[in-house]
Amino acid sequence: REGEGGGGGGEPLAQALAGVLSEQQLAESERQILADKAAKGAAAVESAAASLASHDETVARSRAEFDGHAATSAELQAKLAASRPRAEALEAEAARLGEEQRAAAAKLEEGVAARSGGSMNERLRALMEAKRSGSIPGLVGGLGS
């Protein structure tokens, strides 16, 4: 009976030991799961840090490029402002030349109308003379029939 009693007393101990071993395995599984999660979290943090560094470099390059464009834009604005008086002077010159051309065309028409009574040869000679004298500045080359 002592063997039975001794065997009976070992059974609760075996059950307790099995319970402890089961809890230990459960704790080990949970520890492994948490370790995996921690490793994945560390990898994600590392990846995010690399991505942030890449974005910081891109922002720095973009700022430098923007500053370069701003300087170029300011330079071009200054050149544009400096060229405005020249453009205005050229526009005024073009208007003056246009007026001269209209006046010369009117003189030509007057001369042709005044001499229209003569032959074609006489009109041609009159035009050539006006060309030589410079009273018709826009006439270039010889006049043919």
Coordinates of N, CA and C in Angstrom, one line a residue:
R1 N 0.8 -1.2 0.0 CA 0.0 0.0 0.0 C 0.9 1.3 0.0
E2 N 1.9 1.2 0.5 CA 2.8 2.3 0.5 C 3.2 2.7 -0.9
G3 N 3.4 1.6 -1.7 CA 3.7 1.8 -3.1 C 2.6 2.5 -3.8
E4 N 1.4 2.0 -3.4 CA 0.3 2.7 -4.1 C 0.1 4.1 -3.6
G5 N 0.3 4.3 -2.3 CA 0.2 5.6 -1.8 C 1.3 6.5 -2.3
G6 N 2.5 5.9 -2.4 CA 3.7 6.6 -3.0 C 3.4 7.0 -4.4
G7 N 2.8 6.0 -5.2 CA 2.5 6.2 -6.6 C 1.4 7.2 -6.7
G8 N 0.5 7.2 -5.7 CA -0.7 8.1 -5.7 C -0.2 9.5 -5.4
G9 N 0.8 9.7 -4.6 CA 1.4 11.0 -4.2 C 2.2 11.6 -5.4
G10 N 2.7 10.7 -6.2 CA 3.5 11.2 -7.3 C 2.7 11.8 -8.5
E11 N 1.4 11.3 -8.5 CA 0.5 11.7 -9.6 C 0.2 13.2 -9.5
P12 N -0.1 13.8 -8.4 CA -0.4 15.2 -8.3 C 0.9 16.0 -8.6
L13 N 2.0 15.5 -8.2 CA 3.3 16.1 -8.5 C 3.5 16.1 -10.0
A14 N 3.3 15.0 -10.7 CA 3.4 14.9 -12.1 C 2.5 15.9 -12.8
Q15 N 1.2 15.9 -12.3 CA 0.3 16.9 -12.9 C 0.7 18.3 -12.7
A16 N 1.3 18.6 -11.6 CA 1.8 20.0 -11.3 C 2.9 20.3 -12.3
L17 N 3.8 19.3 -12.4 CA 5.0 19.4 -13.3 C 4.6 19.6 -14.7
A18 N 3.6 18.9 -15.2 CA 3.1 19.0 -16.5 C 2.4 20.4 -16.7
G19 N 1.7 20.9 -15.7 CA 1.1 22.2 -15.8 C 2.2 23.3 -15.9
V20 N 3.3 23.1 -15.1 CA 4.3 24.1 -15.2 C 5.0 24.1 -16.5
L21 N 5.3 22.8 -17.0 CA 5.9 22.7 -18.4 C 5.0 23.3 -19.4
S22 N 3.7 23.1 -19.3 CA 2.8 23.6 -20.3 C 2.8 25.2 -20.2
E23 N 2.8 25.7 -19.1 CA 2.9 27.2 -18.9 C 4.2 27.7 -19.5
Q24 N 5.3 26.9 -19.2 CA 6.6 27.4 -19.7 C 6.6 27.4 -21.3
Q25 N 6.0 26.4 -21.9 CA 5.9 26.3 -23.4 C 5.0 27.5 -23.9
L26 N 3.9 27.7 -23.2 CA 3.1 28.8 -23.6 C 3.8 30.2 -23.5
A27 N 4.5 30.4 -22.4 CA 5.3 31.6 -22.2 C 6.4 31.7 -23.3
E28 N 7.0 30.6 -23.6 CA 8.1 30.6 -24.6 C 7.5 31.0 -26.0
S29 N 6.3 30.4 -26.3 CA 5.6 30.7 -27.6 C 5.3 32.2 -27.6
E30 N 4.7 32.8 -26.5 CA 4.4 34.2 -26.5 C 5.7 35.0 -26.6
R31 N 6.8 34.6 -25.9 CA 8.0 35.3 -26.0 C 8.5 35.4 -27.5
Q32 N 8.4 34.3 -28.2 CA 8.8 34.2 -29.6 C 8.0 35.1 -30.5
I33 N 6.7 35.1 -30.2 CA 5.8 35.9 -31.0 C 6.1 37.4 -30.8
L34 N 6.4 37.8 -29.5 CA 6.7 39.2 -29.2 C 8.1 39.5 -29.8
A35 N 9.0 38.6 -29.8 CA 10.3 38.8 -30.3 C 10.2 39.0 -31.9
D36 N 9.4 38.3 -32.5 CA 9.1 38.4 -34.0 C 8.5 39.8 -34.3
K37 N 7.5 40.2 -33.4 CA 6.9 41.5 -33.6 C 7.9 42.6 -33.4
A38 N 8.7 42.5 -32.4 CA 9.8 43.5 -32.1 C 10.7 43.6 -33.3
A39 N 11.1 42.4 -33.9 CA 12.1 42.5 -35.0 C 11.4 43.1 -36.2
K40 N 10.1 42.8 -36.5 CA 9.4 43.4 -37.6 C 9.3 44.9 -37.3
G41 N 9.0 45.3 -36.1 CA 8.9 46.7 -35.8 C 10.2 47.5 -36.0
A42 N 11.3 46.8 -35.6 CA 12.6 47.5 -35.7 C 12.9 47.6 -37.2
A43 N 12.6 46.6 -38.0 CA 12.8 46.7 -39.5 C 12.0 47.8 -40.1
A44 N 10.7 47.9 -39.6 CA 9.8 49.0 -40.1 C 10.4 50.3 -39.8
V45 N 10.9 50.5 -38.5 CA 11.5 51.8 -38.1 C 12.7 52.1 -39.0
E46 N 13.5 51.1 -39.2 CA 14.7 51.3 -40.0 C 14.3 51.7 -41.5
S47 N 13.3 51.0 -42.0 CA 12.9 51.3 -43.4 C 12.3 52.8 -43.4
A48 N 11.5 53.1 -42.4 CA 10.9 54.5 -42.3 C 12.0 55.5 -42.2
A49 N 13.1 55.2 -41.4 CA 14.2 56.2 -41.3 C 14.9 56.4 -42.6
A50 N 15.1 55.3 -43.3 CA 15.8 55.4 -44.7 C 14.9 56.2 -45.6
S51 N 13.6 55.9 -45.6 CA 12.7 56.6 -46.5 C 12.7 58.1 -46.1
L52 N 12.7 58.5 -44.8 CA 12.7 59.8 -44.4 C 14.0 60.5 -44.8
A53 N 15.1 59.8 -44.7 CA 16.4 60.4 -45.2 C 16.3 60.7 -46.7
S54 N 15.8 59.8 -47.4 CA 15.7 59.9 -48.9 C 14.8 61.2 -49.2
H55 N 13.7 61.3 -48.5 CA 12.8 62.4 -48.7 C 13.5 63.7 -48.3
D56 N 14.3 63.7 -47.2 CA 15.0 64.9 -46.8 C 16.0 65.3 -47.9
E57 N 16.7 64.4 -48.5 CA 17.6 64.7 -49.6 C 16.8 65.3 -50.8
T58 N 15.7 64.7 -51.1 CA 14.9 65.2 -52.3 C 14.4 66.6 -52.0
V59 N 14.0 66.9 -50.8 CA 13.6 68.3 -50.4 C 14.7 69.2 -50.5
A60 N 15.9 68.8 -50.0 CA 17.1 69.7 -50.1 C 17.5 70.0 -51.6
R61 N 17.4 68.9 -52.4 CA 17.7 69.2 -53.9 C 16.7 70.1 -54.5
S62 N 15.4 69.9 -54.1 CA 14.3 70.7 -54.7 C 14.5 72.2 -54.3
R63 N 14.8 72.4 -53.0 CA 15.0 73.7 -52.5 C 16.2 74.4 -53.2
A64 N 17.3 73.7 -53.4 CA 18.4 74.2 -54.1 C 18.0 74.6 -55.6
E65 N 17.3 73.7 -56.2 CA 16.9 73.9 -57.6 C 15.9 75.1 -57.6
F66 N 15.0 75.2 -56.7 CA 14.1 76.4 -56.6 C 14.9 77.7 -56.4
D67 N 15.8 77.7 -55.5 CA 16.6 78.9 -55.3 C 17.4 79.3 -56.6
G68 N 17.9 78.3 -57.3 CA 18.5 78.6 -58.6 C 17.6 79.2 -59.6
H69 N 16.4 78.6 -59.7 CA 15.4 79.2 -60.6 C 14.9 80.6 -60.2
A70 N 14.8 80.8 -58.9 CA 14.4 82.1 -58.4 C 15.5 83.1 -58.8
A71 N 16.8 82.8 -58.6 CA 17.9 83.7 -59.0 C 17.8 84.0 -60.5
T72 N 17.6 82.9 -61.3 CA 17.5 83.1 -62.7 C 16.3 84.0 -63.1
S73 N 15.2 83.7 -62.4 CA 14.0 84.5 -62.7 C 14.2 86.0 -62.4
A74 N 14.9 86.3 -61.3 CA 15.2 87.7 -60.9 C 16.1 88.3 -61.9
E75 N 17.1 87.5 -62.4 CA 18.0 88.0 -63.4 C 17.3 88.4 -64.7
L76 N 16.4 87.5 -65.1 CA 15.6 87.7 -66.3 C 14.7 88.9 -66.2
Q77 N 14.1 89.0 -65.0 CA 13.2 90.2 -64.8 C 14.0 91.5 -64.9
A78 N 15.2 91.5 -64.4 CA 16.0 92.7 -64.5 C 16.4 93.0 -65.9
K79 N 16.7 91.9 -66.7 CA 17.0 92.1 -68.1 C 15.8 92.7 -68.9
L80 N 14.7 92.1 -68.5 CA 13.4 92.6 -69.2 C 13.2 94.0 -68.9
A81 N 13.3 94.4 -67.6 CA 13.1 95.8 -67.3 C 14.1 96.7 -68.0
A82 N 15.4 96.3 -68.1 CA 16.4 97.0 -68.8 C 16.1 97.2 -70.3
S83 N 15.5 96.2 -70.9 CA 15.3 96.2 -72.3 C 14.0 97.0 -72.7
R84 N 13.2 97.3 -71.7 CA 11.9 98.0 -72.1 C 12.2 99.3 -72.8
P85 N 13.1 100.2 -72.3 CA 13.3 101.5 -72.9 C 13.7 101.3 -74.4
R86 N 14.6 100.3 -74.6 CA 15.1 100.0 -76.0 C 13.9 99.6 -76.9
A87 N 13.0 98.7 -76.3 CA 11.9 98.3 -77.1 C 10.9 99.4 -77.4
E88 N 10.7 100.3 -76.4 CA 9.9 101.5 -76.7 C 10.5 102.4 -77.7
A89 N 11.8 102.6 -77.7 CA 12.5 103.4 -78.7 C 12.3 102.8 -80.1
L90 N 12.5 101.4 -80.2 CA 12.3 100.8 -81.5 C 10.9 100.9 -82.0
E91 N 9.9 100.8 -81.1 CA 8.5 100.9 -81.5 C 8.3 102.4 -82.0
A92 N 8.8 103.3 -81.4 CA 8.7 104.7 -81.8 C 9.3 104.9 -83.2
E93 N 10.5 104.3 -83.4 CA 11.2 104.4 -84.7 C 10.4 103.7 -85.8
A94 N 9.8 102.5 -85.4 CA 9.0 101.8 -86.4 C 7.8 102.7 -86.8
A95 N 7.2 103.4 -85.8 CA 6.0 104.2 -86.1 C 6.5 105.4 -87.0
R96 N 7.6 106.0 -86.7 CA 8.1 107.1 -87.5 C 8.4 106.7 -89.0
L97 N 9.0 105.5 -89.1 CA 9.3 105.0 -90.5 C 8.0 104.6 -91.2
G98 N 7.0 104.2 -90.5 CA 5.7 103.9 -91.1 C 5.1 105.2 -91.7
E99 N 5.2 106.3 -90.9 CA 4.7 107.6 -91.3 C 5.5 108.0 -92.6
E100 N 6.8 107.9 -92.5 CA 7.7 108.3 -93.7 C 7.2 107.5 -94.9
Q101 N 7.0 106.2 -94.8 CA 6.6 105.4 -95.9 C 5.3 105.8 -96.5
R102 N 4.3 106.1 -95.6 CA 3.0 106.6 -96.1 C 3.2 107.9 -96.8
A103 N 4.0 108.8 -96.3 CA 4.2 110.1 -96.9 C 4.9 109.9 -98.3
A104 N 5.9 109.0 -98.4 CA 6.5 108.8 -99.7 C 5.5 108.2 -100.7
A105 N 4.7 107.3 -100.2 CA 3.7 106.7 -101.1 C 2.7 107.7 -101.6
A106 N 2.4 108.7 -100.7 CA 1.4 109.7 -101.1 C 2.1 110.6 -102.2
K107 N 3.4 110.9 -101.9 CA 4.2 111.8 -102.9 C 4.2 111.1 -104.3
L108 N 4.5 109.8 -104.2 CA 4.5 109.0 -105.4 C 3.2 109.0 -106.2
E109 N 2.2 108.8 -105.5 CA 0.8 108.9 -106.1 C 0.6 110.3 -106.7
E110 N 1.0 111.3 -106.0 CA 0.8 112.7 -106.5 C 1.6 112.9 -107.8
G111 N 2.9 112.4 -107.7 CA 3.7 112.6 -108.9 C 3.2 111.8 -110.1
V112 N 2.7 110.6 -109.8 CA 2.2 109.8 -110.9 C 0.9 110.4 -111.4
A113 N 0.1 110.9 -110.6 CA -1.2 111.5 -111.0 C -0.9 112.8 -111.8
A114 N 0.1 113.6 -111.4 CA 0.4 114.8 -112.1 C 1.0 114.5 -113.5
R115 N 1.7 113.4 -113.6 CA 2.3 113.1 -114.9 C 1.5 112.1 -115.7
S116 N 0.4 111.7 -115.2 CA -0.4 110.6 -115.8 C -0.8 111.0 -117.2
G117 N -0.8 112.3 -117.5 CA -1.2 112.7 -118.9 C -0.2 112.2 -119.9
G118 N 1.1 112.0 -119.6 CA 2.1 111.6 -120.5 C 2.1 110.2 -120.8
S119 N 3.1 109.8 -121.7 CA 3.1 108.4 -122.1 C 3.7 107.5 -120.9
M120 N 3.7 106.2 -121.1 CA 4.2 105.3 -120.1 C 5.7 105.5 -120.0
N121 N 6.4 105.9 -121.0 CA 7.8 106.1 -121.0 C 8.1 107.3 -120.1
E122 N 7.4 108.4 -120.3 CA 7.6 109.6 -119.5 C 7.3 109.3 -118.0
R123 N 6.3 108.5 -117.7 CA 6.1 108.2 -116.3 C 7.2 107.4 -115.7
L124 N 7.7 106.4 -116.5 CA 8.9 105.6 -116.0 C 10.1 106.5 -115.8
R125 N 10.3 107.4 -116.7 CA 11.5 108.3 -116.5 C 11.3 109.2 -115.2
A126 N 10.1 109.6 -115.0 CA 9.8 110.5 -113.8 C 10.0 109.6 -112.5
L127 N 9.6 108.4 -112.6 CA 9.8 107.5 -111.4 C 11.3 107.3 -111.1
M128 N 12.0 107.0 -112.2 CA 13.4 106.8 -112.1 C 14.2 108.0 -111.6
E129 N 13.7 109.2 -112.0 CA 14.3 110.5 -111.5 C 14.0 110.7 -110.1
A130 N 12.8 110.4 -109.7 CA 12.4 110.5 -108.2 C 13.2 109.5 -107.4
K131 N 13.5 108.4 -108.0 CA 14.3 107.4 -107.2 C 15.8 107.9 -107.1
R132 N 16.3 108.4 -108.1 CA 17.7 109.0 -108.1 C 17.8 110.1 -107.1
S133 N 16.8 111.0 -107.1 CA 16.9 112.2 -106.2 C 16.6 111.8 -104.8
G134 N 16.2 110.6 -104.5 CA 16.0 110.1 -103.1 C 14.6 110.5 -102.6
S135 N 13.7 111.1 -103.4 CA 12.4 111.5 -102.8 C 11.5 110.2 -102.6
I136 N 11.9 109.1 -103.2 CA 11.2 107.8 -103.0 C 12.2 106.8 -102.4
P137 N 12.4 106.9 -101.0 CA 13.4 106.0 -100.4 C 13.1 104.5 -100.5
G138 N 11.8 104.1 -100.6 CA 11.5 102.7 -100.6 C 11.6 102.0 -101.9
L139 N 12.0 102.7 -103.0 CA 12.0 102.2 -104.3 C 13.4 101.6 -104.5
V140 N 13.5 100.3 -104.8 CA 14.8 99.6 -105.0 C 14.8 98.9 -106.3
G141 N 15.9 99.0 -107.0 CA 16.1 98.3 -108.3 C 15.5 99.1 -109.4
G142 N 15.5 98.5 -110.6 CA 15.0 99.2 -111.8 C 13.5 99.0 -112.0
L143 N 12.9 99.9 -112.7 CA 11.5 99.7 -113.0 C 11.3 99.2 -114.4
G144 N 10.6 98.2 -114.6 CA 10.3 97.6 -115.9 C 8.9 97.8 -116.3
S145 N 8.6 97.3 -117.4 CA 7.2 97.4 -117.9 C 6.3 96.5 -117.2

